mmCIF file of C-alpha atoms and ligand atoms in Angstrom:
data_model
loop_
_atom_site.group_PDB
_atom_site.id
_atom_site.type_symbol
_atom_site.label_atom_id
_atom_site.label_comp_id
_atom_site.label_asym_id
_atom_site.label_seq_id
_atom_site.Cartn_x
_atom_site.Cartn_y
_atom_site.Cartn_z
ATOM 1 C CA UNK A 3 171.563 30.626 -1.733
ATOM 2 C CA UNK A 4 172.793 28.145 -3.649
ATOM 3 C CA UNK A 5 171.595 29.272 -7.652
ATOM 4 C CA UNK A 6 171.094 26.902 -10.730
ATOM 5 C CA UNK A 7 172.893 28.558 -13.900
ATOM 6 C CA UNK A 8 169.568 27.717 -16.627
ATOM 7 C CA UNK A 9 170.438 28.152 -20.438
ATOM 8 C CA UNK A 10 169.364 32.311 -21.125
ATOM 9 C CA UNK A 11 171.932 32.683 -18.449
ATOM 10 C CA UNK A 12 168.909 32.940 -16.084
ATOM 11 C CA UNK A 13 169.371 31.855 -11.905
ATOM 12 C CA UNK A 14 167.226 30.723 -10.182
ATOM 13 C CA UNK A 15 167.529 29.335 -6.639
ATOM 14 C CA UNK A 16 168.070 26.057 -5.801
ATOM 15 C CA UNK A 17 165.753 26.013 -2.527
ATOM 16 C CA UNK A 18 162.174 27.116 -3.103
ATOM 17 C CA UNK A 19 158.564 27.080 -1.073
ATOM 18 C CA UNK A 20 155.627 25.072 -3.030
ATOM 19 C CA UNK A 21 152.204 26.023 -2.659
ATOM 20 C CA UNK A 22 151.039 22.751 -3.213
ATOM 21 C CA UNK A 23 148.128 21.926 -1.093
ATOM 22 C CA UNK A 24 149.558 24.799 1.161
ATOM 23 C CA UNK A 25 144.726 26.278 1.617
ATOM 24 C CA UNK A 26 143.049 29.229 1.211
ATOM 25 C CA UNK A 27 143.351 31.036 4.208
ATOM 26 C CA UNK A 28 146.775 29.466 4.905
ATOM 27 C CA UNK A 29 148.802 29.951 1.810
ATOM 28 C CA UNK A 30 148.658 33.496 1.916
ATOM 29 C CA UNK A 31 150.092 33.811 5.788
ATOM 30 C CA UNK A 32 153.163 30.833 4.795
ATOM 31 C CA UNK A 33 154.582 33.017 1.505
ATOM 32 C CA UNK A 34 154.589 35.703 3.450
ATOM 33 C CA UNK A 35 156.483 33.982 6.717
ATOM 34 C CA UNK A 36 159.339 31.569 3.715
ATOM 35 C CA UNK A 37 159.444 36.003 2.164
ATOM 36 C CA UNK A 38 160.533 37.091 6.001
ATOM 37 C CA UNK A 39 162.715 33.923 6.482
ATOM 38 C CA UNK A 40 164.783 34.356 2.890
ATOM 39 C CA UNK A 41 163.175 32.589 0.358
ATOM 40 C CA UNK A 42 162.854 33.707 -3.086
ATOM 41 C CA UNK A 43 161.115 30.669 -4.743
ATOM 42 C CA UNK A 44 158.207 30.190 -4.695
ATOM 43 C CA UNK A 45 156.555 26.929 -6.964
ATOM 44 C CA UNK A 46 152.788 28.013 -7.614
ATOM 45 C CA UNK A 47 150.026 26.175 -10.162
ATOM 46 C CA UNK A 48 146.454 27.416 -11.267
ATOM 47 C CA UNK A 49 145.184 24.104 -10.424
ATOM 48 C CA UNK A 50 146.089 24.147 -6.646
ATOM 49 C CA UNK A 51 143.428 26.876 -6.602
ATOM 50 C CA UNK A 52 145.628 29.656 -4.165
ATOM 51 C CA UNK A 53 147.273 31.764 -6.684
ATOM 52 C CA UNK A 54 145.265 34.914 -6.189
ATOM 53 C CA UNK A 55 145.733 34.519 -2.486
ATOM 54 C CA UNK A 56 150.114 34.039 -3.565
ATOM 55 C CA UNK A 57 150.077 36.854 -5.025
ATOM 56 C CA UNK A 58 148.245 39.728 -2.595
ATOM 57 C CA UNK A 59 150.546 37.738 0.155
ATOM 58 C CA UNK A 60 153.983 38.339 -2.990
ATOM 59 C CA UNK A 61 152.654 41.736 -3.573
ATOM 60 C CA UNK A 62 152.021 42.664 0.067
ATOM 61 C CA UNK A 63 155.881 42.032 0.956
ATOM 62 C CA UNK A 64 156.710 43.699 -2.263
ATOM 63 C CA UNK A 65 154.805 46.576 -0.877
ATOM 64 C CA UNK A 66 156.145 46.492 2.723
ATOM 65 C CA UNK A 67 159.838 46.868 1.320
ATOM 66 C CA UNK A 68 160.610 42.837 2.925
ATOM 67 C CA UNK A 69 161.401 42.235 -1.185
ATOM 68 C CA UNK A 70 161.679 43.710 -4.564
ATOM 69 C CA UNK A 71 160.323 41.924 -7.468
ATOM 70 C CA UNK A 72 163.291 41.159 -9.441
ATOM 71 C CA UNK A 73 164.394 38.795 -5.872
ATOM 72 C CA UNK A 74 161.824 37.057 -6.539
ATOM 73 C CA UNK A 75 161.985 33.765 -8.737
ATOM 74 C CA UNK A 76 158.279 32.633 -9.414
ATOM 75 C CA UNK A 77 156.446 29.537 -11.313
ATOM 76 C CA UNK A 78 153.789 28.740 -12.778
ATOM 77 C CA UNK A 79 152.210 25.717 -14.661
ATOM 78 C CA UNK A 80 150.245 25.956 -17.664
ATOM 79 C CA UNK A 81 147.295 23.121 -16.438
ATOM 80 C CA UNK A 82 146.377 19.994 -19.240
ATOM 81 C CA UNK A 83 143.153 21.424 -20.627
ATOM 82 C CA UNK A 84 145.159 24.813 -21.529
ATOM 83 C CA UNK A 85 147.501 23.214 -24.688
ATOM 84 C CA UNK A 86 147.230 23.738 -27.899
ATOM 85 C CA UNK A 87 149.388 27.146 -28.938
ATOM 86 C CA UNK A 88 146.411 29.015 -28.999
ATOM 87 C CA UNK A 89 145.202 28.865 -25.208
ATOM 88 C CA UNK A 90 149.088 28.902 -23.914
ATOM 89 C CA UNK A 91 149.140 33.078 -24.005
ATOM 90 C CA UNK A 92 145.346 33.496 -22.251
ATOM 91 C CA UNK A 93 145.917 31.076 -19.912
ATOM 92 C CA UNK A 94 149.325 32.278 -18.603
ATOM 93 C CA UNK A 95 147.448 35.575 -18.908
ATOM 94 C CA UNK A 96 144.926 34.741 -16.291
ATOM 95 C CA UNK A 97 147.926 33.039 -13.854
ATOM 96 C CA UNK A 98 150.068 36.234 -13.663
ATOM 97 C CA UNK A 99 146.594 38.535 -12.715
ATOM 98 C CA UNK A 100 146.224 36.389 -10.143
ATOM 99 C CA UNK A 101 149.715 36.224 -9.016
ATOM 100 C CA UNK A 102 149.357 39.716 -10.216
ATOM 101 C CA UNK A 103 152.524 39.492 -11.839
ATOM 102 C CA UNK A 104 154.097 41.230 -14.964
ATOM 103 C CA UNK A 105 156.333 38.116 -15.964
ATOM 104 C CA UNK A 106 156.427 34.959 -14.639
ATOM 105 C CA UNK A 107 160.330 33.874 -14.338
ATOM 106 C CA UNK A 108 159.465 29.942 -15.465
ATOM 107 C CA UNK A 109 156.505 28.203 -16.689
ATOM 108 C CA UNK A 110 156.136 25.237 -17.340
ATOM 109 C CA UNK A 111 153.399 22.565 -19.284
ATOM 110 C CA UNK A 112 152.157 20.880 -15.984
ATOM 111 C CA UNK A 113 151.620 16.925 -17.557
ATOM 112 C CA UNK A 114 151.936 16.300 -21.033
ATOM 113 C CA UNK A 115 148.366 15.365 -20.764
ATOM 114 C CA UNK A 116 145.992 17.907 -23.377
ATOM 115 C CA UNK A 117 142.868 17.229 -21.653
ATOM 116 C CA UNK A 118 139.266 18.438 -22.981
ATOM 117 C CA UNK A 119 139.344 23.277 -22.236
ATOM 118 C CA UNK A 120 137.248 23.280 -19.366
ATOM 119 C CA UNK A 121 138.007 19.353 -17.735
ATOM 120 C CA UNK A 122 140.670 20.185 -14.497
ATOM 121 C CA UNK A 123 140.324 16.413 -13.722
ATOM 122 C CA UNK A 124 139.259 14.337 -16.336
ATOM 123 C CA UNK A 125 137.222 11.534 -15.050
ATOM 124 C CA UNK A 126 136.142 9.424 -17.961
ATOM 125 C CA UNK A 127 138.174 8.583 -21.476
ATOM 126 C CA UNK A 128 136.360 11.713 -23.982
ATOM 127 C CA UNK A 129 137.755 14.308 -21.291
ATOM 128 C CA UNK A 130 141.276 13.620 -22.610
ATOM 129 C CA UNK A 131 142.245 15.059 -26.032
ATOM 130 C CA UNK A 132 143.499 12.480 -28.671
ATOM 131 C CA UNK A 133 147.333 12.603 -28.031
ATOM 132 C CA UNK A 134 147.922 12.679 -32.325
ATOM 133 C CA UNK A 135 145.440 15.770 -32.292
ATOM 134 C CA UNK A 136 147.345 17.747 -29.460
ATOM 135 C CA UNK A 137 150.479 17.207 -29.996
ATOM 136 C CA UNK A 138 152.923 18.293 -27.496
ATOM 137 C CA UNK A 139 154.915 20.303 -29.671
ATOM 138 C CA UNK A 140 151.975 23.507 -30.888
ATOM 139 C CA UNK A 141 151.431 23.213 -26.639
ATOM 140 C CA UNK A 142 154.914 24.577 -26.445
ATOM 141 C CA UNK A 143 155.262 27.015 -29.536
ATOM 142 C CA UNK A 144 151.973 28.619 -27.955
ATOM 143 C CA UNK A 145 155.332 28.627 -24.632
ATOM 144 C CA UNK A 146 157.847 29.930 -26.786
ATOM 145 C CA UNK A 147 155.309 33.099 -28.172
ATOM 146 C CA UNK A 148 155.079 33.302 -23.617
ATOM 147 C CA UNK A 149 159.002 33.786 -24.351
ATOM 148 C CA UNK A 150 158.623 36.216 -27.273
ATOM 149 C CA UNK A 151 156.254 38.652 -25.687
ATOM 150 C CA UNK A 152 158.652 38.634 -22.717
ATOM 151 C CA UNK A 153 155.311 37.180 -20.350
ATOM 152 C CA UNK A 154 157.829 34.792 -18.850
ATOM 153 C CA UNK A 155 162.240 34.150 -18.496
ATOM 154 C CA UNK A 156 162.270 30.686 -18.963
ATOM 155 C CA UNK A 157 159.944 27.840 -20.085
ATOM 156 C CA UNK A 158 160.028 24.168 -19.714
ATOM 157 C CA UNK A 159 158.220 20.934 -18.401
ATOM 158 C CA UNK A 160 156.878 18.945 -15.926
ATOM 159 C CA UNK A 161 156.392 15.258 -15.252
ATOM 160 C CA UNK A 162 158.331 14.594 -18.976
ATOM 161 C CA UNK A 163 160.045 11.655 -19.808
ATOM 162 C CA UNK A 164 163.235 11.635 -21.213
ATOM 163 C CA UNK A 165 161.606 9.789 -24.404
ATOM 164 C CA UNK A 166 158.983 12.954 -24.206
ATOM 165 C CA UNK A 167 161.593 15.474 -23.820
ATOM 166 C CA UNK A 168 163.696 13.823 -26.435
ATOM 167 C CA UNK A 169 161.032 14.484 -28.927
ATOM 168 C CA UNK A 170 159.919 18.087 -27.822
ATOM 169 C CA UNK A 171 163.595 19.184 -28.219
ATOM 170 C CA UNK A 172 163.853 17.708 -31.585
ATOM 171 C CA UNK A 173 161.195 19.800 -32.552
ATOM 172 C CA UNK A 174 161.933 23.690 -30.707
ATOM 173 C CA UNK A 175 162.817 26.754 -31.000
ATOM 174 C CA UNK A 176 163.621 27.441 -27.404
ATOM 175 C CA UNK A 177 164.703 24.563 -25.525
ATOM 176 C CA UNK A 178 163.384 23.275 -21.649
ATOM 177 C CA UNK A 179 165.197 25.765 -19.413
ATOM 178 C CA UNK A 180 163.965 23.272 -16.721
ATOM 179 C CA UNK A 181 162.394 19.513 -16.520
ATOM 180 C CA UNK A 182 160.716 18.999 -12.800
ATOM 181 C CA UNK A 183 159.625 15.608 -11.804
ATOM 182 C CA UNK A 184 159.525 13.692 -8.766
ATOM 183 C CA UNK A 185 162.658 13.251 -6.648
ATOM 184 C CA UNK A 186 163.754 11.890 -3.891
ATOM 185 C CA UNK A 187 166.023 8.854 -2.214
ATOM 186 C CA UNK A 188 163.585 6.109 -2.978
ATOM 187 C CA UNK A 189 162.490 7.560 -6.647
ATOM 188 C CA UNK A 190 166.013 8.887 -7.644
ATOM 189 C CA UNK A 191 166.066 9.078 -11.859
ATOM 190 C CA UNK A 192 169.717 9.287 -12.135
ATOM 191 C CA UNK A 193 169.590 8.532 -15.556
ATOM 192 C CA UNK A 194 167.034 10.980 -15.449
ATOM 193 C CA UNK A 195 168.923 14.317 -14.412
ATOM 194 C CA UNK A 196 171.849 12.716 -16.284
ATOM 195 C CA UNK A 197 170.420 13.120 -19.170
ATOM 196 C CA UNK A 198 169.073 16.472 -18.445
ATOM 197 C CA UNK A 199 172.356 17.424 -17.040
ATOM 198 C CA UNK A 200 174.155 16.474 -20.244
ATOM 199 C CA UNK A 201 171.215 18.462 -21.782
ATOM 200 C CA UNK A 202 171.874 22.044 -20.181
ATOM 201 C CA UNK A 203 168.335 21.271 -18.762
ATOM 202 C CA UNK A 204 168.020 22.866 -14.960
ATOM 203 C CA UNK A 205 166.073 19.765 -12.685
ATOM 204 C CA UNK A 206 163.909 20.505 -9.995
ATOM 205 C CA UNK A 207 162.628 17.969 -7.401
ATOM 206 C CA UNK A 208 158.830 18.030 -6.399
ATOM 207 C CA UNK A 209 157.546 15.788 -3.388
ATOM 208 C CA UNK A 210 161.057 15.556 -1.634
ATOM 209 C CA UNK A 211 159.773 14.731 1.257
ATOM 210 C CA UNK A 212 157.129 12.123 0.278
ATOM 211 C CA UNK A 213 153.871 14.033 0.174
ATOM 212 C CA UNK A 214 152.288 12.591 2.437
ATOM 213 C CA UNK A 215 149.548 15.391 2.803
ATOM 214 C CA UNK A 216 148.337 14.086 -0.283
ATOM 215 C CA UNK A 217 145.141 13.612 -1.415
ATOM 216 C CA UNK A 218 143.755 10.171 -0.046
ATOM 217 C CA UNK A 219 142.325 9.016 -2.933
ATOM 218 C CA UNK A 220 145.981 9.716 -4.351
ATOM 219 C CA UNK A 221 147.729 7.444 -1.406
ATOM 220 C CA UNK A 222 148.192 4.102 -1.391
ATOM 221 C CA UNK A 223 147.719 1.980 1.192
ATOM 222 C CA UNK A 224 150.887 0.691 3.034
ATOM 223 C CA UNK A 225 153.296 3.321 1.177
ATOM 224 C CA UNK A 226 156.426 3.502 3.096
ATOM 225 C CA UNK A 227 157.077 6.643 4.831
ATOM 226 C CA UNK A 228 160.214 8.693 3.773
ATOM 227 C CA UNK A 229 160.381 11.398 6.637
ATOM 228 C CA UNK A 230 160.780 8.060 8.945
ATOM 229 C CA UNK A 231 162.903 6.011 7.557
ATOM 230 C CA UNK A 232 165.950 4.710 9.282
ATOM 231 C CA UNK A 233 168.434 5.763 7.664
ATOM 232 C CA UNK A 234 167.285 8.622 6.382
ATOM 233 C CA UNK A 235 167.003 9.277 9.972
ATOM 234 C CA UNK A 236 170.115 8.433 11.303
ATOM 235 C CA UNK A 237 171.346 10.735 8.461
ATOM 236 C CA UNK A 238 170.292 13.226 10.171
ATOM 237 C CA UNK A 239 171.332 11.702 13.803
ATOM 238 C CA UNK A 240 175.067 12.141 12.539
ATOM 239 C CA UNK A 241 174.936 15.788 11.332
ATOM 240 C CA UNK A 242 171.797 16.637 14.357
ATOM 241 C CA UNK A 243 169.542 17.770 11.724
ATOM 242 C CA UNK A 244 165.941 16.380 11.165
ATOM 243 C CA UNK A 245 164.700 13.452 8.171
ATOM 244 C CA UNK A 246 163.124 16.906 6.336
ATOM 245 C CA UNK A 247 166.306 18.552 6.438
ATOM 246 C CA UNK A 248 168.399 15.592 5.132
ATOM 247 C CA UNK A 249 166.101 14.589 2.401
ATOM 248 C CA UNK A 250 166.446 18.652 1.193
ATOM 249 C CA UNK A 251 170.442 18.314 1.318
ATOM 250 C CA UNK A 252 170.469 14.708 -0.444
ATOM 251 C CA UNK A 253 169.000 17.613 -3.234
ATOM 252 C CA UNK A 254 170.823 20.167 -3.102
ATOM 253 C CA UNK A 255 173.743 17.957 -3.348
ATOM 254 C CA UNK A 256 173.159 16.336 -6.238
ATOM 255 C CA UNK A 257 172.814 20.104 -8.018
ATOM 256 C CA UNK A 258 169.133 20.069 -8.628
ATOM 257 C CA UNK A 259 166.994 22.377 -7.423
ATOM 258 C CA UNK A 260 163.925 21.194 -4.882
ATOM 259 C CA UNK A 261 161.010 23.377 -3.401
ATOM 260 C CA UNK A 262 159.575 21.692 -0.333
ATOM 261 C CA UNK A 263 156.302 22.495 0.987
ATOM 262 C CA UNK A 264 155.151 23.850 4.453
ATOM 263 C CA UNK A 265 152.569 25.930 5.959
ATOM 264 C CA UNK A 266 153.971 25.409 9.281
ATOM 265 C CA UNK A 267 156.248 28.532 10.248
ATOM 266 C CA UNK A 268 158.203 26.250 12.471
ATOM 267 C CA UNK A 269 159.438 23.628 9.630
ATOM 268 C CA UNK A 270 159.586 26.625 7.087
ATOM 269 C CA UNK A 271 162.136 27.574 9.166
ATOM 270 C CA UNK A 272 163.690 23.693 9.364
ATOM 271 C CA UNK A 273 163.433 23.845 5.329
ATOM 272 C CA UNK A 274 165.411 26.830 5.076
ATOM 273 C CA UNK A 275 168.106 25.616 6.738
ATOM 274 C CA UNK A 276 168.668 22.721 5.391
ATOM 275 C CA UNK A 277 170.927 24.842 3.124
ATOM 276 C CA UNK A 278 173.505 25.245 5.154
ATOM 277 C CA UNK A 279 173.856 21.034 5.803
ATOM 278 C CA UNK A 280 176.659 19.511 3.748
ATOM 279 C CA UNK A 281 176.114 15.635 3.345
ATOM 280 C CA UNK A 282 179.626 13.884 3.144
ATOM 281 C CA UNK A 283 179.670 10.881 0.854
ATOM 282 C CA UNK A 284 179.431 8.554 2.785
ATOM 283 C CA UNK A 285 175.882 10.038 3.681
ATOM 284 C CA UNK A 286 175.275 10.190 0.325
ATOM 285 C CA UNK A 287 176.608 6.864 -0.522
ATOM 286 C CA UNK A 288 174.284 5.222 2.532
ATOM 287 C CA UNK A 289 171.174 7.142 0.748
ATOM 288 C CA UNK A 290 171.546 6.321 -2.794
ATOM 289 C CA UNK A 291 171.166 2.452 -1.720
ATOM 290 C CA UNK A 292 167.381 3.510 -0.712
ATOM 291 C CA UNK A 293 165.968 3.924 -4.209
ATOM 292 C CA UNK A 294 162.937 1.382 -5.396
ATOM 293 C CA UNK A 295 161.726 3.450 -8.113
ATOM 294 C CA UNK A 296 159.027 4.421 -5.944
ATOM 295 C CA UNK A 297 156.742 6.962 -6.957
ATOM 296 C CA UNK A 298 154.148 8.768 -4.105
ATOM 297 C CA UNK A 299 152.937 11.116 -7.496
ATOM 298 C CA UNK A 300 152.518 7.723 -9.716
ATOM 299 C CA UNK A 301 149.898 9.179 -11.744
ATOM 300 C CA UNK A 302 147.801 6.125 -11.790
ATOM 301 C CA UNK A 303 144.809 8.491 -11.441
ATOM 302 C CA UNK A 304 145.973 9.978 -15.694
ATOM 303 C CA UNK A 305 145.093 5.846 -16.567
ATOM 304 C CA UNK A 306 141.822 4.974 -16.237
ATOM 305 C CA UNK A 307 140.463 2.260 -18.457
ATOM 306 C CA UNK A 308 139.130 3.668 -21.782
ATOM 307 C CA UNK A 309 142.392 6.603 -20.797
ATOM 308 C CA UNK A 310 144.632 6.749 -24.050
ATOM 309 C CA UNK A 311 147.382 6.968 -21.132
ATOM 310 C CA UNK A 312 148.692 4.169 -19.892
ATOM 311 C CA UNK A 313 152.140 4.088 -16.337
ATOM 312 C CA UNK A 314 154.426 3.130 -18.957
ATOM 313 C CA UNK A 315 153.675 5.857 -21.863
ATOM 314 C CA UNK A 316 154.220 8.052 -18.918
ATOM 315 C CA UNK A 317 156.950 7.772 -17.588
ATOM 316 C CA UNK A 318 158.863 5.112 -20.347
HETATM 317 P P1 LIG B 415 156.173 17.214 -0.165
HETATM 318 O O1 LIG B 415 157.179 16.336 -0.537
HETATM 319 O O2 LIG B 415 156.698 19.260 0.050
HETATM 320 O O3 LIG B 415 155.601 16.770 1.760
HETATM 321 C C1 LIG B 415 154.739 18.245 2.030
HETATM 322 C C2 LIG B 415 154.593 17.604 3.181
HETATM 323 O O4 LIG B 415 155.541 17.491 4.705
HETATM 324 C C3 LIG B 415 153.410 17.985 4.532
HETATM 325 O O5 LIG B 415 152.444 16.823 4.761
HETATM 326 C C4 LIG B 415 154.427 18.704 4.752
HETATM 327 O O6 LIG B 415 153.580 19.275 5.645
HETATM 328 C C5 LIG B 415 155.386 18.172 5.778
HETATM 329 N N1 LIG B 415 156.733 18.712 6.015
HETATM 330 C C6 LIG B 415 156.965 19.802 4.878
HETATM 331 N N2 LIG B 415 158.162 19.849 5.806
HETATM 332 C C7 LIG B 415 158.307 19.482 7.120
HETATM 333 C C8 LIG B 415 159.579 19.218 7.940
HETATM 334 N N3 LIG B 415 160.460 20.021 8.350
HETATM 335 N N4 LIG B 415 159.649 17.739 8.491
HETATM 336 C C9 LIG B 415 158.022 16.977 8.510
HETATM 337 N N5 LIG B 415 157.246 17.613 7.723
HETATM 338 C C10 LIG B 415 157.146 18.466 6.784
HETATM 339 O O7 LIG B 415 155.400 17.593 -0.957
HETATM 340 P P2 LIG B 415 154.581 17.777 -2.387
HETATM 341 O O8 LIG B 415 154.102 17.489 -3.099
HETATM 342 O O9 LIG B 415 153.880 19.014 -2.377
HETATM 343 O O10 LIG B 415 155.712 19.032 -3.303
HETATM 344 C C11 LIG B 415 156.137 19.566 -2.572
HETATM 345 C C12 LIG B 415 156.095 20.663 -3.558
HETATM 346 O O11 LIG B 415 155.958 20.401 -5.329
HETATM 347 C C13 LIG B 415 154.433 20.917 -4.231
HETATM 348 O O12 LIG B 415 153.959 22.030 -2.858
HETATM 349 C C14 LIG B 415 154.150 21.504 -5.434
HETATM 350 O O13 LIG B 415 154.880 22.600 -5.634
HETATM 351 C C15 LIG B 415 155.651 20.917 -6.477
HETATM 352 N N6 LIG B 415 154.913 19.308 -6.668
HETATM 353 C C16 LIG B 415 155.035 19.461 -8.131
HETATM 354 C C17 LIG B 415 154.023 18.551 -9.091
HETATM 355 C C18 LIG B 415 153.930 18.596 -10.177
HETATM 356 O O14 LIG B 415 153.403 17.779 -11.354
HETATM 357 N N7 LIG B 415 155.094 19.360 -10.725
HETATM 358 C C19 LIG B 415 153.674 17.339 -8.512
HETATM 359 C C20 LIG B 415 154.389 17.214 -7.485
HETATM 360 C C21 LIG B 415 154.537 18.539 -6.129
HETATM 361 P P3 LIG B 415 153.214 21.040 6.475
HETATM 362 O O15 LIG B 415 152.967 21.464 5.262
HETATM 363 O O16 LIG B 415 152.304 20.823 7.686
HETATM 364 O O17 LIG B 415 154.494 21.120 7.245
#
């Protein structure tokens, strides 16, 4: 399996399994099946509401001798109501407990949007903390504490713009090892990917298949369906592959890591096999023409009236 070498020398398997929307009662079996297929990288988060079941599945796979802990790469994230230096270690402790792990391979700040403690999803402006009173550098100091305590190997961020990465870089003792953002042919973000490469920051592509199982309130009418794109389908036909395999192979060909989510044994296998698909120059050129800056997870849900955040401040 292709890996990304991160700062600190750790190697992250390039293809992983996403677990958002993998429901309790389903996610455990998906994780067990994924381990059997060969997945070693699992992308988790407490806000997905399924870390306990993921933890049970991982420990069962280890106990059954299907995999060793040191062969796994487990990522989790700090939710928005746990920003602030003093809140990071307790939140991480809960995640480690749920996942039944002694350490995480990678811990990410999920969004650069501090919320009041106990608020899962903000419904009104006062659910957010004033960004000036809850600086990201303070949260990052807590992430650095986690490295110092050996609770995590690498730390990084998610949904950060280049400007936010630069601000953080100016103040950080430990540089972010990874940026996880939405990336697919409709949102190639070439400049951001190049910037990360120039800074030695590994990039992980989320929603690489177009996230069509997102909750309805996060979907837009008439949104383009990536898996049905005619160019993606024709590249797939040229290689006797599936559209999903082309999308995964495209992310790997760009040197990013990629974490498609599936709960279906057939599609888990199909997505994993994409690591063997090599796209050629013509494929990459055809796919490059699809870029249209389209976000499926657009962050509009953080930007309601009175919120301190706007789409412009979020994505820069
Ligand atoms: P994806 O783009 O991975 O799409 C998932 C959807 O594609 C599901 O409906 C799945 O259905 C379907 N699917 C999977 N494989 C195939 C296939 N081979 N053919 C056809 N359909 C397929 O969406 P996500 O938004 O879930 O992104 C992936 C992961 O990225 C998340 O699970 C999460 O771990 C991470 N993420 C992180 C975010 C962040 O803020 N940091 C935000 C969003 C995602 P089925 O399960 O039935 O196969």
